[in-house]
Coordinates of N, CA, C and O in Angstrom, one line a residue:
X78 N 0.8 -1.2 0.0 CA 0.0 0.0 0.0 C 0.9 1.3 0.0 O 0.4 2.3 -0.4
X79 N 2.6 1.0 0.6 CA 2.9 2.5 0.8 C 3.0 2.4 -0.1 O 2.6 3.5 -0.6
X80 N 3.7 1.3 -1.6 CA 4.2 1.3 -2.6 C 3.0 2.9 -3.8 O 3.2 3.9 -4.5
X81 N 1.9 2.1 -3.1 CA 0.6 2.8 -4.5 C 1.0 4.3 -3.8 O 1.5 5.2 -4.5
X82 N 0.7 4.5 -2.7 CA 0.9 5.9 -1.9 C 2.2 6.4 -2.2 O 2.1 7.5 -1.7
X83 N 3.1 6.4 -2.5 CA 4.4 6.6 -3.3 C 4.5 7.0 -4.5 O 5.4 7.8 -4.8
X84 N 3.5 6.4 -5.4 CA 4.3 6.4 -6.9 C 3.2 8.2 -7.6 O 3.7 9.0 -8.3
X85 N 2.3 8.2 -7.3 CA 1.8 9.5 -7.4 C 2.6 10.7 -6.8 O 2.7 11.8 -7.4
X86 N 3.2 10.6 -5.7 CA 3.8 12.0 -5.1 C 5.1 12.1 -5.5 O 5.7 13.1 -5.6
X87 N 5.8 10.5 -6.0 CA 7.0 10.6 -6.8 C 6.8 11.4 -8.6 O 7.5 12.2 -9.1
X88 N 5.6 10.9 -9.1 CA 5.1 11.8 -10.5 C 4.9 13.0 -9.8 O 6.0 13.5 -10.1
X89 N 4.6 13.6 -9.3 CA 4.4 14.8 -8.7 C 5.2 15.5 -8.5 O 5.2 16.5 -9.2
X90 N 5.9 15.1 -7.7 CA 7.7 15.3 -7.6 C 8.7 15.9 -8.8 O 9.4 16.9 -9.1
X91 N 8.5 14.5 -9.3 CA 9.2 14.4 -11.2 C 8.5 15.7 -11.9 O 9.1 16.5 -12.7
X92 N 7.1 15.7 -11.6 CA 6.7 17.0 -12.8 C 7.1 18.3 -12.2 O 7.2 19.3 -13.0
X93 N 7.2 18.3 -11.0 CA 7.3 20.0 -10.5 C 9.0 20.1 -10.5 O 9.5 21.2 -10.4
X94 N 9.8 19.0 -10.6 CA 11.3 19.0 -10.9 C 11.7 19.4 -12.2 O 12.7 20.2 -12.5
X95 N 10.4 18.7 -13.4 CA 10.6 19.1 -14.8 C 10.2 20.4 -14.8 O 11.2 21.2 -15.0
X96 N 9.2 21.0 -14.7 CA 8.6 22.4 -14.6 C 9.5 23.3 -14.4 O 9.4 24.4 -14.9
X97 N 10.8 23.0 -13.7 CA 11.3 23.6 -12.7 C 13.1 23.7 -13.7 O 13.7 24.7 -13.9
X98 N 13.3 22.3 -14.0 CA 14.4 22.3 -15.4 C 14.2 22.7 -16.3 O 15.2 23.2 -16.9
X99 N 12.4 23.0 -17.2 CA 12.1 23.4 -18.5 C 12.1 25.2 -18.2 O 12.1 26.0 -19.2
X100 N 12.1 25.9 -16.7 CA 11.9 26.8 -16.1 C 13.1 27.9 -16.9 O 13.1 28.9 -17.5
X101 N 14.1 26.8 -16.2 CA 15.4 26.9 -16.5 C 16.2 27.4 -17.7 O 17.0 28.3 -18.1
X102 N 15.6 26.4 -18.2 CA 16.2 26.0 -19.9 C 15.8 27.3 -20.1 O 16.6 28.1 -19.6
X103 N 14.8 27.8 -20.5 CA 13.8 28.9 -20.8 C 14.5 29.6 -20.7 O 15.3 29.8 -21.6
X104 N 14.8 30.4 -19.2 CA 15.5 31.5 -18.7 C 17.2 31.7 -19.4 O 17.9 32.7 -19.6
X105 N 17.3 30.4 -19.6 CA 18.7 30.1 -20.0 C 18.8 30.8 -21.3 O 19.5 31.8 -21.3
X106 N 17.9 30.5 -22.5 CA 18.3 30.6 -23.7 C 17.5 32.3 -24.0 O 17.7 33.3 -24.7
X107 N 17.0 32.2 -23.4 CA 15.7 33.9 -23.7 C 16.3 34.6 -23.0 O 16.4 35.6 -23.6
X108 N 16.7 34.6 -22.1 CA 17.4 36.1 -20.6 C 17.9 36.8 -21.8 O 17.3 37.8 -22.3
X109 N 19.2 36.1 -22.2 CA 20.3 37.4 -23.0 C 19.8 38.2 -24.1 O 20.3 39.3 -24.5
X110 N 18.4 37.4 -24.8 CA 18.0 38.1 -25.8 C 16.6 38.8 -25.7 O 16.0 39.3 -26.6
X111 N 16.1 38.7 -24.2 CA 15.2 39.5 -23.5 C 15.1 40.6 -24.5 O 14.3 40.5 -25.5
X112 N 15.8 41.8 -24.3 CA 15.4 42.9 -24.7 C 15.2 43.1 -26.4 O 14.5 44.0 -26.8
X113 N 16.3 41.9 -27.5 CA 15.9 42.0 -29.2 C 14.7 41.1 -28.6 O 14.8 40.7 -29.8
X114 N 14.0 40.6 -28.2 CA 12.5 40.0 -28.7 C 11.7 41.0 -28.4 O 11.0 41.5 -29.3
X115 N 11.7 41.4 -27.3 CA 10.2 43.3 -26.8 C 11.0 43.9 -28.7 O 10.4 43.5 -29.7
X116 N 11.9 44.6 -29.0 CA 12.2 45.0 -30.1 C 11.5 44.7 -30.9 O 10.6 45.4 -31.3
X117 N 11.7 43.8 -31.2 CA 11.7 42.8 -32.7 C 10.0 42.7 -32.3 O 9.4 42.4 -33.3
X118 N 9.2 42.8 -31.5 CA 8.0 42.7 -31.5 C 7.5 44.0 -31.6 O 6.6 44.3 -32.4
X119 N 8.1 45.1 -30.7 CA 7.7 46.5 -31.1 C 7.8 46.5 -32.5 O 6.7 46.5 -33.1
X120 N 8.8 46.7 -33.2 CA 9.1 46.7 -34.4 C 7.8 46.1 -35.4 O 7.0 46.8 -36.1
X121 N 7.8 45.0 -35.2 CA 5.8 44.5 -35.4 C 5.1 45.1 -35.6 O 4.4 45.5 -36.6
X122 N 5.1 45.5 -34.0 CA 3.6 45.8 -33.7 C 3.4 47.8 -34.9 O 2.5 48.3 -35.6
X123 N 4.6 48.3 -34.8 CA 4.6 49.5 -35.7 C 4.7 49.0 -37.0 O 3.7 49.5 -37.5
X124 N 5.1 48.5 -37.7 CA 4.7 48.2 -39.0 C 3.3 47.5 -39.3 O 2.7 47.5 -40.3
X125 N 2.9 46.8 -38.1 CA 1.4 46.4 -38.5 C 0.4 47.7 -38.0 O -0.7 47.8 -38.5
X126 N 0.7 48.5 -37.2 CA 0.1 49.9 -37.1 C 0.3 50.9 -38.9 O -0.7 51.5 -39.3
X127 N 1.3 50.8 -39.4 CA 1.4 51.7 -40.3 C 1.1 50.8 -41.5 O 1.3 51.3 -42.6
X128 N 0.8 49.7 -41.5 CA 0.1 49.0 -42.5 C -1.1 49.4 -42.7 O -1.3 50.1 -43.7
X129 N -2.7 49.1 -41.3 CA -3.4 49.1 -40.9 C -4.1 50.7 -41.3 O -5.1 51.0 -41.8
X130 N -2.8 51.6 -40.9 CA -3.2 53.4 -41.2 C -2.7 54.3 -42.1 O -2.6 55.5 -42.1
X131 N -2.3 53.1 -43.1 CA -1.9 53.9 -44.3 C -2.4 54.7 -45.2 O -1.8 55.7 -45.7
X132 N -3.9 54.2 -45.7 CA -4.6 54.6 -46.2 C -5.0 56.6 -45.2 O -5.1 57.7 -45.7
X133 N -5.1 56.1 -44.2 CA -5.7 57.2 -43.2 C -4.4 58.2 -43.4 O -4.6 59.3 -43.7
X134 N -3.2 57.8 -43.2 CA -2.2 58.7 -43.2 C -1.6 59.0 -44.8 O -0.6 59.7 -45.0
X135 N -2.3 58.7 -45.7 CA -2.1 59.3 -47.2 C -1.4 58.4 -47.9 O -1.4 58.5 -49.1
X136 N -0.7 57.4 -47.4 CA -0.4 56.2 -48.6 C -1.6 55.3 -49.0 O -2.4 54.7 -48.4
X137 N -1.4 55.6 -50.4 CA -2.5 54.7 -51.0 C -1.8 53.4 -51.0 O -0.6 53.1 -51.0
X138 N -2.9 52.5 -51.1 CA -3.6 51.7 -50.1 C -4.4 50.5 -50.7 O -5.4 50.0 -50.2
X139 N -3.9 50.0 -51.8 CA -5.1 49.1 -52.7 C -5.9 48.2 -51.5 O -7.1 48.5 -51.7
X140 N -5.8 47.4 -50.4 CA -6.4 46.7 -49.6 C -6.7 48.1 -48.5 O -6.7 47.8 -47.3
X141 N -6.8 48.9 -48.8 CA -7.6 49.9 -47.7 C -9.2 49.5 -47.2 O -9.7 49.8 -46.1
X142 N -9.8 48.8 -48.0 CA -11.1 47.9 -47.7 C -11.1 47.1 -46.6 O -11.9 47.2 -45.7
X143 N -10.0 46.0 -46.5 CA -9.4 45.3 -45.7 C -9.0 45.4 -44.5 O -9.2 44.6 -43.6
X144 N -8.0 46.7 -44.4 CA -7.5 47.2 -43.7 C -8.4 48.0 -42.4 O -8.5 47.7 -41.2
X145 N -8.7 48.8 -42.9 CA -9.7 49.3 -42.4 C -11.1 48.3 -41.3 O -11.7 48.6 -40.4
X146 N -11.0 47.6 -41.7 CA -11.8 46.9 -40.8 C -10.8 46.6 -39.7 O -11.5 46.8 -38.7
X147 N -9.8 46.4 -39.3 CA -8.7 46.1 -38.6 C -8.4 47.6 -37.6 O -7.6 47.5 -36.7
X148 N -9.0 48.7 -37.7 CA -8.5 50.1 -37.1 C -9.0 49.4 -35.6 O -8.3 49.3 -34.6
X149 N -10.2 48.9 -35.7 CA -10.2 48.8 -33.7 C -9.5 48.0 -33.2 O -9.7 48.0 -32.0
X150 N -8.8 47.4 -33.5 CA -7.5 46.4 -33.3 C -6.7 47.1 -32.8 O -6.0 46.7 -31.9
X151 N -6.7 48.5 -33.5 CA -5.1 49.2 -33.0 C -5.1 50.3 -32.8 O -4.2 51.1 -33.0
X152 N -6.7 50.5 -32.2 CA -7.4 51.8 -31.9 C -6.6 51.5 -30.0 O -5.9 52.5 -29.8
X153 N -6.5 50.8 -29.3 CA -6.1 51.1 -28.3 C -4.6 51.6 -28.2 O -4.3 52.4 -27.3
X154 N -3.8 51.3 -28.9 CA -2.3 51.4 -29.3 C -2.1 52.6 -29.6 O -1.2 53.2 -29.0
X155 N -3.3 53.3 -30.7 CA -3.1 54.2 -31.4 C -2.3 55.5 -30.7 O -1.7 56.3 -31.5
X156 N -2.2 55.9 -29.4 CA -2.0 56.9 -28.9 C -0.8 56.6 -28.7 O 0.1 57.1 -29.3
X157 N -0.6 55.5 -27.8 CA 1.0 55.2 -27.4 C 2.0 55.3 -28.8 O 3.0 56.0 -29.0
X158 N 1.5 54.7 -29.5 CA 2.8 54.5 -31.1 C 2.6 55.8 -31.3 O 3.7 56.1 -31.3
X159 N 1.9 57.0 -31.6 CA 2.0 58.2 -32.3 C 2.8 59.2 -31.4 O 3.0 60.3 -31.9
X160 N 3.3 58.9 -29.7 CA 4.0 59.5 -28.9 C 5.4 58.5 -28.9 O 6.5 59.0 -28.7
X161 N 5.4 57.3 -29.1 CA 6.9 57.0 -29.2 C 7.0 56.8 -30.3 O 8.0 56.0 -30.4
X162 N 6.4 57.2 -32.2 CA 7.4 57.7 -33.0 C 7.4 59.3 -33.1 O 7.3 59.9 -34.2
X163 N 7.4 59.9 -32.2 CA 7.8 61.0 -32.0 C 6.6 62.0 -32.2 O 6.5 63.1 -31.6
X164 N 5.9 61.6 -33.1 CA 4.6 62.8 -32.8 C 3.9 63.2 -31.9 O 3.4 62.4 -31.2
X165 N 3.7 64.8 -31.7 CA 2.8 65.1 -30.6 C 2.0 64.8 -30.2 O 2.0 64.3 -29.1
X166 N 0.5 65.2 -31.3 CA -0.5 64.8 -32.0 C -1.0 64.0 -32.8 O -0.3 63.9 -33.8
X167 N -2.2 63.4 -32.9 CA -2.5 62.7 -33.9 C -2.4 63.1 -35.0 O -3.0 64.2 -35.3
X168 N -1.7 62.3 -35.8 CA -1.4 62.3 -37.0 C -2.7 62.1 -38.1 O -2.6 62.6 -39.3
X169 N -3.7 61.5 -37.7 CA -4.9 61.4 -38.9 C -5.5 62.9 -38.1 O -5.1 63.5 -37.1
X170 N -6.5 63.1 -39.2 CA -7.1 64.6 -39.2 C -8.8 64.6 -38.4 O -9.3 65.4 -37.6
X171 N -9.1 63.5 -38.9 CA -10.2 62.8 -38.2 C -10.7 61.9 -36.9 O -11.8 61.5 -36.4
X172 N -9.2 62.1 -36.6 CA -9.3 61.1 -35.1 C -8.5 61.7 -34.2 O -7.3 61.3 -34.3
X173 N -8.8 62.4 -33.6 CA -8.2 63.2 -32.2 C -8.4 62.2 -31.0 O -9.5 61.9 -30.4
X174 N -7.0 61.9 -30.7 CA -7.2 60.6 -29.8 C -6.5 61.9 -28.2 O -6.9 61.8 -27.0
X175 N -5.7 62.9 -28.7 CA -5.2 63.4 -27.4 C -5.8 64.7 -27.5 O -5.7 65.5 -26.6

């Protein structure tokens, strides 16, 4: 009986040990490049913003149909990205976000 009472808290054991190695590994290989992935995703996320608002900001735009359905997507963002690429104010003429 202790045997059966054993072999569950030993899997238990084993999985919160793996959890705990795979924890590792993780931190191991991602720590140093921590800061190029936030980048490399900002970077993203602004090119899929000036995809999205091209049409609005004066590049034409053949998929502006498309696009445009996508503005509430990046209607919350909208303010943050137009203050960290450097603009004051909103940039479209129609949408006064500040």
């Amino acid at each position: 009986m202790a045997a059966a009472d054993s072999a569950p808290q030993r899997r238990e054991d084993l999985s919160r040990r793996w959890a705990a190695f795979r924890d590792g590994l993780h931190e191991f290989y991602v720590g140093p490049y921590r800061n190029m992935f936030l980048r490399e995703k900002r970077d993203e996320d602004d090119l899929f913003m000036i995809v999205v608002l091209g049409e609005a900001l004066g590049v034409p735009d053949p998929a502006a149909f498309y696009s445009a359905e996508l503005m509430p997507a990046v209607w919350e963002d909208f303010h943050a990205w137009h203050r960290r690429i450097g603009i004051p104010d909103s940039p479209l003429d129609h949408i006064a976000c500040c």
